Tab-separated table of C-alpha atoms and ligand atoms in Angstrom:
chain	number	residue	atom	x	y	z
A	1	UNK	CA	-0.048	0.092	0.032
A	2	UNK	CA	1.047	3.575	-0.511
A	3	UNK	CA	4.042	2.699	-2.558
A	4	UNK	CA	3.836	5.827	-4.743
A	5	UNK	CA	4.886	7.818	-1.443
A	6	UNK	CA	8.254	5.991	-1.548
A	7	UNK	CA	10.141	7.102	-4.616
A	8	UNK	CA	13.118	4.911	-3.527
A	9	UNK	CA	11.196	1.852	-4.383
A	10	UNK	CA	11.503	2.634	-8.080
A	11	UNK	CA	15.447	2.332	-7.829
A	12	UNK	CA	16.955	-0.293	-9.922
A	13	UNK	CA	19.727	-2.530	-8.457
A	14	UNK	CA	21.935	-4.356	-10.980
A	15	UNK	CA	19.349	-3.398	-13.543
A	16	UNK	CA	16.632	-5.122	-11.525
A	17	UNK	CA	13.700	-3.433	-9.654
A	18	UNK	CA	14.587	-3.105	-6.117
A	19	UNK	CA	12.847	-5.433	-3.671
A	20	UNK	CA	13.602	-3.893	-0.149
A	21	UNK	CA	13.150	-6.557	2.623
A	22	UNK	CA	15.619	-5.036	5.055
A	23	UNK	CA	13.053	-2.963	7.011
A	24	UNK	CA	13.871	-4.241	10.463
A	25	UNK	CA	17.290	-2.567	9.966
A	26	UNK	CA	15.640	0.718	8.801
A	27	UNK	CA	12.483	1.641	6.942
A	28	UNK	CA	12.229	3.920	3.804
A	29	UNK	CA	10.746	7.295	4.216
A	30	UNK	CA	7.633	8.619	2.479
A	31	UNK	CA	7.879	11.699	0.554
A	32	UNK	CA	5.723	13.434	3.243
A	33	UNK	CA	8.347	12.721	5.816
A	34	UNK	CA	11.241	13.910	3.526
A	35	UNK	CA	9.150	17.017	2.661
A	36	UNK	CA	8.769	17.732	6.459
A	37	UNK	CA	12.503	17.783	6.851
A	38	UNK	CA	12.860	20.316	4.093
A	39	UNK	CA	9.954	22.217	5.659
A	40	UNK	CA	11.354	22.339	8.999
A	41	UNK	CA	14.860	23.640	7.821
A	42	UNK	CA	13.296	25.986	5.366
A	43	UNK	CA	10.739	27.665	7.918
A	44	UNK	CA	11.612	27.328	11.552
A	45	UNK	CA	15.101	26.323	12.051
A	46	UNK	CA	16.093	27.913	15.321
A	47	UNK	CA	17.467	26.543	18.629
A	48	UNK	CA	14.548	25.746	21.060
A	49	UNK	CA	13.610	26.747	24.571
A	50	UNK	CA	14.508	29.953	26.254
A	51	UNK	CA	14.560	31.758	22.879
A	52	UNK	CA	12.744	35.090	23.033
A	53	UNK	CA	12.512	35.452	19.272
A	54	UNK	CA	9.695	34.187	17.146
A	55	UNK	CA	11.548	31.437	15.161
A	56	UNK	CA	12.767	29.832	18.434
A	57	UNK	CA	9.340	29.874	19.711
A	58	UNK	CA	7.854	28.201	16.619
A	59	UNK	CA	10.598	25.501	16.797
A	60	UNK	CA	9.886	24.832	20.507
A	61	UNK	CA	6.148	24.567	19.867
A	62	UNK	CA	6.805	22.152	17.026
A	63	UNK	CA	9.243	20.011	19.213
A	64	UNK	CA	6.735	19.978	22.083
A	65	UNK	CA	3.745	19.183	19.865
A	66	UNK	CA	5.781	16.297	18.492
A	67	UNK	CA	6.383	14.994	22.050
A	68	UNK	CA	2.713	15.266	22.840
A	69	UNK	CA	1.899	13.393	19.563
A	70	UNK	CA	4.544	10.666	20.463
A	71	UNK	CA	2.794	10.216	23.945
A	72	UNK	CA	-0.575	9.942	22.334
A	73	UNK	CA	0.686	7.500	19.678
A	74	UNK	CA	2.373	5.119	22.215
A	75	UNK	CA	-0.445	5.543	24.800
A	76	UNK	CA	1.718	7.120	27.639
A	77	UNK	CA	-0.055	8.891	30.479
A	78	UNK	CA	1.790	12.223	29.777
A	79	UNK	CA	4.306	13.812	27.323
A	80	UNK	CA	6.559	14.295	30.385
A	81	UNK	CA	7.276	10.568	30.242
A	82	UNK	CA	8.576	10.897	26.646
A	83	UNK	CA	12.491	11.519	26.423
A	84	UNK	CA	13.901	12.209	23.083
A	85	UNK	CA	17.223	10.271	22.717
A	86	UNK	CA	19.302	9.415	19.713
A	87	UNK	CA	17.796	5.906	19.247
A	88	UNK	CA	16.909	2.674	20.933
A	89	UNK	CA	20.695	1.940	21.803
A	90	UNK	CA	21.016	5.391	23.367
A	91	UNK	CA	17.765	5.086	25.162
A	92	UNK	CA	18.937	1.683	26.655
A	93	UNK	CA	22.346	3.076	27.583
A	94	UNK	CA	20.836	6.059	29.421
A	95	UNK	CA	18.481	3.791	31.236
A	96	UNK	CA	21.050	1.336	32.275
A	97	UNK	CA	23.150	4.264	33.678
A	98	UNK	CA	20.416	6.141	35.416
A	99	UNK	CA	18.715	3.088	36.697
A	100	UNK	CA	21.953	1.451	37.737
A	101	UNK	CA	23.063	4.603	39.618
A	102	UNK	CA	19.739	4.722	41.570
A	103	UNK	CA	18.797	1.148	41.972
A	104	UNK	CA	21.613	-1.417	41.386
A	105	UNK	CA	23.962	-2.618	44.109
A	106	UNK	CA	26.415	-5.349	44.393
A	107	UNK	CA	24.792	-8.768	44.161
A	108	UNK	CA	21.580	-7.569	42.540
A	109	UNK	CA	20.333	-9.260	39.451
A	110	UNK	CA	19.082	-8.025	36.052
A	111	UNK	CA	17.194	-10.306	33.826
A	112	UNK	CA	17.306	-10.124	29.966
A	113	UNK	CA	16.446	-13.015	27.490
A	114	UNK	CA	18.533	-15.181	25.100
A	115	UNK	CA	17.095	-13.425	22.028
A	116	UNK	CA	18.016	-9.838	22.830
A	117	UNK	CA	19.563	-7.398	20.488
A	118	UNK	CA	23.089	-6.394	21.622
A	119	UNK	CA	21.723	-3.082	22.712
A	120	UNK	CA	19.537	-4.881	25.272
A	121	UNK	CA	22.482	-6.833	26.624
A	122	UNK	CA	25.680	-4.840	26.554
A	123	UNK	CA	24.557	-1.816	28.456
A	124	UNK	CA	23.269	-4.137	31.216
A	125	UNK	CA	26.473	-6.130	31.117
A	126	UNK	CA	28.436	-2.855	31.533
A	127	UNK	CA	26.299	-1.873	34.419
A	128	UNK	CA	26.722	-5.274	36.123
A	129	UNK	CA	30.552	-4.837	35.651
A	130	UNK	CA	30.448	-1.455	37.189
A	131	UNK	CA	28.211	-2.392	40.202
A	132	UNK	CA	29.261	-6.079	40.653
A	133	UNK	CA	25.606	-7.072	39.771
A	134	UNK	CA	24.695	-10.300	37.865
A	135	UNK	CA	23.066	-10.589	34.579
A	136	UNK	CA	20.565	-13.503	34.363
A	137	UNK	CA	19.207	-14.851	31.023
A	138	UNK	CA	15.629	-16.291	30.225
A	139	UNK	CA	16.302	-19.354	28.080
A	140	UNK	CA	14.418	-20.438	24.962
A	141	UNK	CA	12.209	-23.552	24.543
A	142	UNK	CA	12.771	-25.789	21.544
A	143	UNK	CA	10.399	-23.786	19.289
A	144	UNK	CA	12.524	-20.665	20.147
A	145	UNK	CA	9.883	-18.951	22.344
A	146	UNK	CA	10.735	-17.513	25.637
A	147	UNK	CA	10.570	-20.157	28.552
A	148	UNK	CA	8.208	-18.554	30.759
A	149	UNK	CA	8.461	-21.231	33.557
A	150	UNK	CA	12.066	-20.735	33.579
A	151	UNK	CA	11.635	-16.885	33.619
A	152	UNK	CA	9.414	-17.365	36.705
A	153	UNK	CA	12.100	-19.424	38.367
A	154	UNK	CA	14.738	-16.726	37.804
A	155	UNK	CA	12.821	-14.035	39.713
A	156	UNK	CA	13.970	-13.613	43.232
A	157	UNK	CA	14.375	-10.842	45.887
A	158	UNK	CA	17.734	-10.045	44.150
A	159	UNK	CA	16.025	-9.207	40.721
A	160	UNK	CA	16.010	-5.424	40.312
A	161	UNK	CA	14.872	-5.180	36.643
A	162	UNK	CA	13.675	-7.306	33.806
A	163	UNK	CA	14.497	-6.007	30.258
A	164	UNK	CA	13.126	-7.872	27.170
A	165	UNK	CA	12.334	-7.299	23.531
A	166	UNK	CA	8.715	-7.045	22.643
A	167	UNK	CA	9.476	-8.438	18.997
A	168	UNK	CA	12.549	-10.290	18.250
A	169	UNK	CA	14.632	-8.576	15.453
A	170	UNK	CA	15.967	-11.959	14.279
A	171	UNK	CA	12.987	-14.286	14.602
A	172	UNK	CA	10.347	-11.797	14.246
A	173	UNK	CA	8.346	-13.564	16.994
A	174	UNK	CA	6.173	-11.435	19.534
A	175	UNK	CA	7.056	-12.103	22.932
A	176	UNK	CA	4.332	-12.281	25.641
A	177	UNK	CA	5.492	-9.047	27.164
A	178	UNK	CA	2.261	-8.310	28.883
A	179	UNK	CA	2.510	-11.604	30.805
A	180	UNK	CA	6.159	-11.084	31.523
A	181	UNK	CA	5.409	-7.532	32.997
A	182	UNK	CA	2.477	-8.988	35.097
A	183	UNK	CA	4.597	-11.695	36.590
A	184	UNK	CA	7.370	-9.317	37.431
A	185	UNK	CA	5.024	-6.706	38.889
A	186	UNK	CA	3.501	-9.247	41.147
A	187	UNK	CA	6.935	-9.331	42.870
A	188	UNK	CA	7.260	-5.547	42.690
A	189	UNK	CA	10.128	-5.810	39.977
A	190	UNK	CA	9.992	-3.032	37.150
A	191	UNK	CA	10.215	-4.036	33.576
A	192	UNK	CA	11.847	-2.374	30.542
A	193	UNK	CA	10.690	-3.376	26.903
A	194	UNK	CA	12.756	-2.932	23.885
A	195	UNK	CA	10.106	-1.838	21.392
A	196	UNK	CA	12.354	-1.171	18.481
A	197	UNK	CA	10.787	-3.974	16.387
A	198	UNK	CA	7.290	-3.702	17.957
A	199	UNK	CA	6.407	-0.028	17.508
A	200	UNK	CA	6.776	-0.174	13.683
A	201	UNK	CA	4.262	-3.097	13.415
A	202	UNK	CA	1.967	-3.269	16.347
A	203	UNK	CA	-0.385	-0.939	18.092
A	204	UNK	CA	1.641	-0.350	21.378
A	205	UNK	CA	-0.257	1.147	24.262
A	206	UNK	CA	2.072	1.802	27.048
A	207	UNK	CA	-0.751	2.259	29.757
A	208	UNK	CA	-2.155	-1.127	28.816
A	209	UNK	CA	1.136	-2.853	28.601
A	210	UNK	CA	1.980	-1.215	32.049
A	211	UNK	CA	5.648	-1.529	31.461
A	212	UNK	CA	7.935	0.864	33.321
A	213	UNK	CA	10.261	1.759	30.491
A	214	UNK	CA	9.911	1.408	26.743
A	215	UNK	CA	12.449	2.204	23.999
A	216	UNK	CA	12.282	2.548	20.177
A	217	UNK	CA	13.809	4.156	17.143
A	218	UNK	CA	12.186	6.765	14.739
A	219	UNK	CA	14.175	5.398	11.799
A	220	UNK	CA	12.420	2.002	12.090
A	221	UNK	CA	9.177	3.769	11.866
A	222	UNK	CA	9.414	5.659	8.693
A	223	UNK	CA	10.945	8.607	10.534
A	224	UNK	CA	14.468	10.194	10.774
A	225	UNK	CA	17.658	8.668	11.831
A	226	UNK	CA	19.399	9.832	14.986
A	227	UNK	CA	16.274	10.105	17.000
A	228	UNK	CA	14.749	7.537	19.618
A	229	UNK	CA	12.389	7.544	22.461
A	230	UNK	CA	12.860	6.573	26.145
A	231	UNK	CA	9.672	6.314	27.874
A	232	UNK	CA	9.596	6.009	31.572
A	233	UNK	CA	6.715	6.043	33.995
A	234	UNK	CA	6.837	9.370	35.834
A	235	UNK	CA	7.272	7.859	39.230
A	236	UNK	CA	10.522	6.243	38.022
A	237	UNK	CA	11.841	9.204	36.057
A	238	UNK	CA	11.384	11.303	39.221
A	239	UNK	CA	13.769	9.129	41.093
A	240	UNK	CA	16.417	8.359	38.495
A	241	UNK	CA	19.361	10.726	38.171
A	242	UNK	CA	20.063	12.274	34.803
A	243	UNK	CA	22.381	10.139	32.571
A	244	UNK	CA	24.078	13.191	30.841
A	245	UNK	CA	24.975	16.633	32.139
A	246	UNK	CA	24.877	19.976	30.246
A	247	UNK	CA	22.571	22.563	28.932
A	248	UNK	CA	18.843	22.078	28.932
A	249	UNK	CA	18.861	19.557	31.836
A	250	UNK	CA	19.610	21.984	34.531
A	251	UNK	CA	17.578	24.275	36.621
A	252	UNK	CA	20.394	26.315	38.095
A	253	UNK	CA	24.116	25.694	37.922
A	254	UNK	CA	26.413	26.825	40.824
A	255	UNK	CA	29.778	25.472	41.478
A	256	UNK	CA	28.586	24.439	44.860
A	257	UNK	CA	25.600	22.650	43.639
A	258	UNK	CA	23.519	22.248	40.336
A	259	UNK	CA	19.804	21.518	40.486
A	260	UNK	CA	18.078	19.676	37.652
A	261	UNK	CA	15.236	20.634	35.311
A	262	UNK	CA	11.798	19.232	35.600
A	263	UNK	CA	10.764	16.158	33.478
A	264	UNK	CA	11.386	15.312	30.690
A	265	UNK	CA	14.105	17.885	30.255
A	266	UNK	CA	16.183	16.518	33.192
A	267	UNK	CA	17.083	13.736	30.627
A	268	UNK	CA	17.762	15.768	27.650
A	269	UNK	CA	21.195	17.367	27.918
A	270	UNK	CA	22.319	19.661	25.125
A	271	UNK	CA	20.412	20.814	21.970
A	272	UNK	CA	17.880	18.210	21.241
A	273	UNK	CA	17.141	16.993	17.708
A	274	UNK	CA	14.288	19.283	17.370
A	275	UNK	CA	14.242	18.955	13.481
A	276	UNK	CA	14.063	15.165	14.005
A	277	UNK	CA	11.262	15.215	16.558
A	278	UNK	CA	9.044	17.287	14.191
A	279	UNK	CA	9.855	14.921	11.279
A	280	UNK	CA	9.095	11.888	13.397
A	281	UNK	CA	5.807	13.518	14.455
A	282	UNK	CA	5.009	13.836	10.717
A	283	UNK	CA	5.895	10.215	10.118
A	284	UNK	CA	3.580	9.009	12.946
A	285	UNK	CA	0.802	11.013	11.465
A	286	UNK	CA	1.508	9.310	8.258
A	287	UNK	CA	1.181	6.004	9.889
A	288	UNK	CA	-1.949	6.921	11.716
A	289	UNK	CA	-3.513	8.268	8.423
A	290	UNK	CA	-3.134	4.816	6.871
A	291	UNK	CA	-4.136	3.011	10.120
A	292	UNK	CA	-2.123	0.905	12.354
A	293	UNK	CA	-4.568	-1.964	12.269
A	294	UNK	CA	-4.542	-1.927	8.561
A	295	UNK	CA	-0.722	-1.948	8.464
A	296	UNK	CA	-0.552	-4.710	11.093
A	297	UNK	CA	-3.119	-6.862	9.064
A	298	UNK	CA	-1.230	-6.358	5.848
A	299	UNK	CA	2.164	-7.165	7.347
A	300	UNK	CA	0.897	-10.252	9.010
A	301	UNK	CA	-0.497	-11.466	5.816
A	302	UNK	CA	2.957	-10.883	4.160
A	303	UNK	CA	4.679	-12.863	6.902
A	304	UNK	CA	2.132	-15.678	6.796
A	305	UNK	CA	2.427	-15.958	2.962
A	306	UNK	CA	6.149	-15.787	2.934
A	307	UNK	CA	6.489	-18.391	5.611
A	308	UNK	CA	4.059	-20.597	3.761
A	309	UNK	CA	5.821	-20.311	0.559
A	310	UNK	CA	9.358	-20.803	2.083
A	311	UNK	CA	8.022	-23.862	3.787
A	312	UNK	CA	7.526	-25.465	0.365
A	313	UNK	CA	11.237	-25.325	-0.231
A	314	UNK	CA	12.854	-28.365	1.042
A	315	UNK	CA	16.262	-26.675	1.294
A	316	UNK	CA	14.974	-23.972	3.572
A	317	UNK	CA	14.830	-24.052	7.406
A	318	UNK	CA	12.668	-21.491	8.951
A	319	UNK	CA	13.356	-20.431	12.609
A	320	UNK	CA	10.447	-20.115	14.977
A	321	UNK	CA	8.507	-21.768	12.317
A	322	UNK	CA	4.745	-21.546	12.985
A	323	UNK	CA	5.011	-18.804	15.512
A	324	UNK	CA	2.974	-15.591	14.797
A	325	UNK	CA	5.485	-12.851	13.520
A	326	UNK	CA	5.570	-9.103	13.269
A	327	UNK	CA	7.408	-8.053	10.156
A	328	UNK	CA	10.527	-10.359	10.177
A	329	UNK	CA	11.427	-14.034	9.134
A	330	UNK	CA	14.659	-15.687	9.561
A	331	UNK	CA	15.774	-18.681	7.659
A	332	UNK	CA	18.831	-20.684	6.290
A	333	UNK	CA	19.536	-22.615	3.182
A	334	UNK	CA	20.828	-26.188	3.423
A	335	UNK	CA	22.192	-27.866	0.240
A	336	UNK	CA	22.976	-31.647	0.463
A	337	UNK	CA	22.462	-31.343	4.201
A	338	UNK	CA	25.270	-28.537	4.468
A	339	UNK	CA	24.355	-25.089	5.503
A	340	UNK	CA	25.083	-22.482	2.906
A	341	UNK	CA	26.555	-19.424	4.459
A	342	UNK	CA	23.840	-16.759	4.804
A	343	UNK	CA	26.250	-14.129	3.213
A	344	UNK	CA	26.408	-16.237	-0.017
A	345	UNK	CA	22.544	-16.346	-0.118
A	346	UNK	CA	22.358	-12.625	0.707
A	347	UNK	CA	24.866	-11.904	-2.248
A	348	UNK	CA	23.048	-14.009	-4.713
A	349	UNK	CA	19.707	-12.313	-3.949
A	350	UNK	CA	21.438	-8.939	-4.095
A	351	UNK	CA	22.515	-9.625	-7.561
A	352	UNK	CA	18.811	-10.157	-8.268
A	353	UNK	CA	17.782	-6.834	-6.780
A	354	UNK	CA	16.685	-8.018	-3.528
A	355	UNK	CA	17.895	-6.525	-0.236
A	356	UNK	CA	17.842	-8.853	2.769
A	357	UNK	CA	20.016	-8.872	5.789
A	358	UNK	CA	22.367	-11.624	6.682
A	359	UNK	CA	24.581	-12.467	9.551
A	360	UNK	CA	24.081	-12.275	13.424
A	361	UNK	CA	21.698	-9.266	13.213
A	362	UNK	CA	23.310	-7.845	16.392
A	363	UNK	CA	22.084	-10.864	18.364
A	364	UNK	CA	25.048	-13.097	18.663
A	365	UNK	CA	23.874	-14.964	21.845
A	366	UNK	CA	20.769	-16.022	19.881
A	367	UNK	CA	22.691	-17.005	16.816
A	368	UNK	CA	25.230	-18.971	18.951
A	369	UNK	CA	22.095	-20.810	20.571
A	370	UNK	CA	20.682	-21.639	17.096
A	371	UNK	CA	24.266	-23.128	16.215
A	372	UNK	CA	24.574	-21.364	12.957
A	373	UNK	CA	27.021	-18.629	11.691
A	374	UNK	CA	24.093	-16.439	10.989
A	375	UNK	CA	20.644	-16.295	9.287
A	376	UNK	CA	18.934	-14.681	6.217
A	377	UNK	CA	16.411	-12.367	7.403
A	378	UNK	CA	13.597	-10.932	5.228
A	379	UNK	CA	11.557	-8.110	6.970
A	380	UNK	CA	8.590	-6.178	5.776
A	381	UNK	CA	7.039	-2.735	5.796
A	382	UNK	CA	3.685	-1.393	4.923
A	383	UNK	CA	4.730	-0.819	1.278
A	384	UNK	CA	5.818	-4.369	0.561
A	385	UNK	CA	3.573	-6.807	-1.568
A	386	UNK	CA	3.007	-10.333	-2.169
A	387	UNK	CA	4.282	-9.846	-5.676
A	388	UNK	CA	7.620	-8.807	-4.263
A	389	UNK	CA	7.744	-12.067	-2.199
A	390	UNK	CA	7.023	-14.013	-5.412
A	391	UNK	CA	10.026	-12.269	-6.915
A	392	UNK	CA	12.019	-13.009	-3.949
A	393	UNK	CA	10.889	-16.588	-3.915
A	394	UNK	CA	12.033	-16.991	-7.540
A	395	UNK	CA	15.222	-15.309	-6.897
A	396	UNK	CA	15.869	-17.573	-3.955
A	397	UNK	CA	15.033	-20.719	-6.119
A	398	UNK	CA	17.400	-19.466	-8.707
A	399	UNK	CA	20.137	-18.990	-6.051
A	400	UNK	CA	19.609	-22.543	-4.814
A	401	UNK	CA	19.758	-23.937	-8.369
A	402	UNK	CA	23.102	-22.021	-8.792
A	403	UNK	CA	24.417	-24.179	-5.807
A	404	UNK	CA	23.849	-27.381	-7.754
B	1	LIG	N1	16.662	-3.554	19.665
B	1	LIG	C1	16.134	-4.144	18.685
B	1	LIG	C2	15.035	-5.242	18.793
B	1	LIG	C3	16.518	-3.773	17.322
B	1	LIG	O1	15.947	-4.397	16.359
B	1	LIG	C4	17.467	-2.720	17.130
B	1	LIG	C5	17.889	-2.244	15.901
B	1	LIG	N2	18.184	-3.427	14.926
B	1	LIG	C6	17.942	-2.125	18.342
B	1	LIG	C7	17.614	-2.478	19.461
B	1	LIG	C8	18.910	-0.898	18.192
B	1	LIG	O2	18.252	0.210	17.549
B	1	LIG	P1	19.176	1.429	16.947
B	1	LIG	O3	20.250	0.880	16.169
B	1	LIG	O4	18.162	2.162	16.294
B	1	LIG	O5	19.744	2.114	18.224
């Protein structure tokens, strides 16, 4: 749907029409979003907050309107809970630092899962090293879903935080985050959700989810690069210290003592990405105009169709086969019982105009667990079609034939 808004989809790759199936890495931008960036720089580029002049006031209003809209879009209780960051990775690093400073002590435990992206592992590992805390890992069952019974058994008085992905960027599966949150909350443990792959595909409602923290990236949601969201419940953000110091985040600076700004500015040191926030707001309006339910339905159909077709190929092994997926499918190709390196498949597909991602997808612990050097991942966005999946399947069959 709406393909005409995405001029880049008319590009040719090696003389073949581009089939862009690397949307989990980043989505393409509709013309409306590209225009919004040009509009912002053309009409209201001025540094925000504390500016007495008109242009600064316009830029400030646009930035704060965008924050309000992000809060509405994600179902947050208040715009004060929405912190603009550089992206999911930045959000998780900020959270790990702030939460770690306030709440983590020697011997405490933090729980992540086996299928996390590196950005939901490494910041917690760094925190654990700093504070002599312990990282615990929720294992997977044989069907590559999270082992909820094992998760329950990991929770203890020492557990101070659970941080898991809503949707796996490798397997595409949707984790039962609501259940995970409820189980942790019964023991008074807060939960952070890595929503980088959920926010682009599912209707996320933070009040309904009831997570304590949530992070996502604008560039995976038809928005600009260099912008992300760190959501935190107000009660948490009030007690956490800022992760970075500088302008914006202060109330008063004295050499004896500095006091901090109110929420959300306490967590936004320096000039924020006020052009990016406006452009992201326009991207969210674009999504809403089409309708999130419509997008989710179309993408689910694409996933189901692709999986069903891939299943017909005896050389293909699909991961988390049969599980409901949001936007992504990982697989590998076996020839005469031997795994064909995913890079080789990716290269053969690229030569036919098809952009897929291969490798460890920044989730090495999961890839190690699967016991492979990597996977081939196809991932969809609202503009992809069944016809493109057919082109991809033909290209894949051709690639497999070339291995004969
Ligand atoms: N978590 C998940 C689940 C992701 O898919 C990604 C991006 N691949 C990230 C975190 C990191 O996002 P970013 O690179 O935008 O910071």
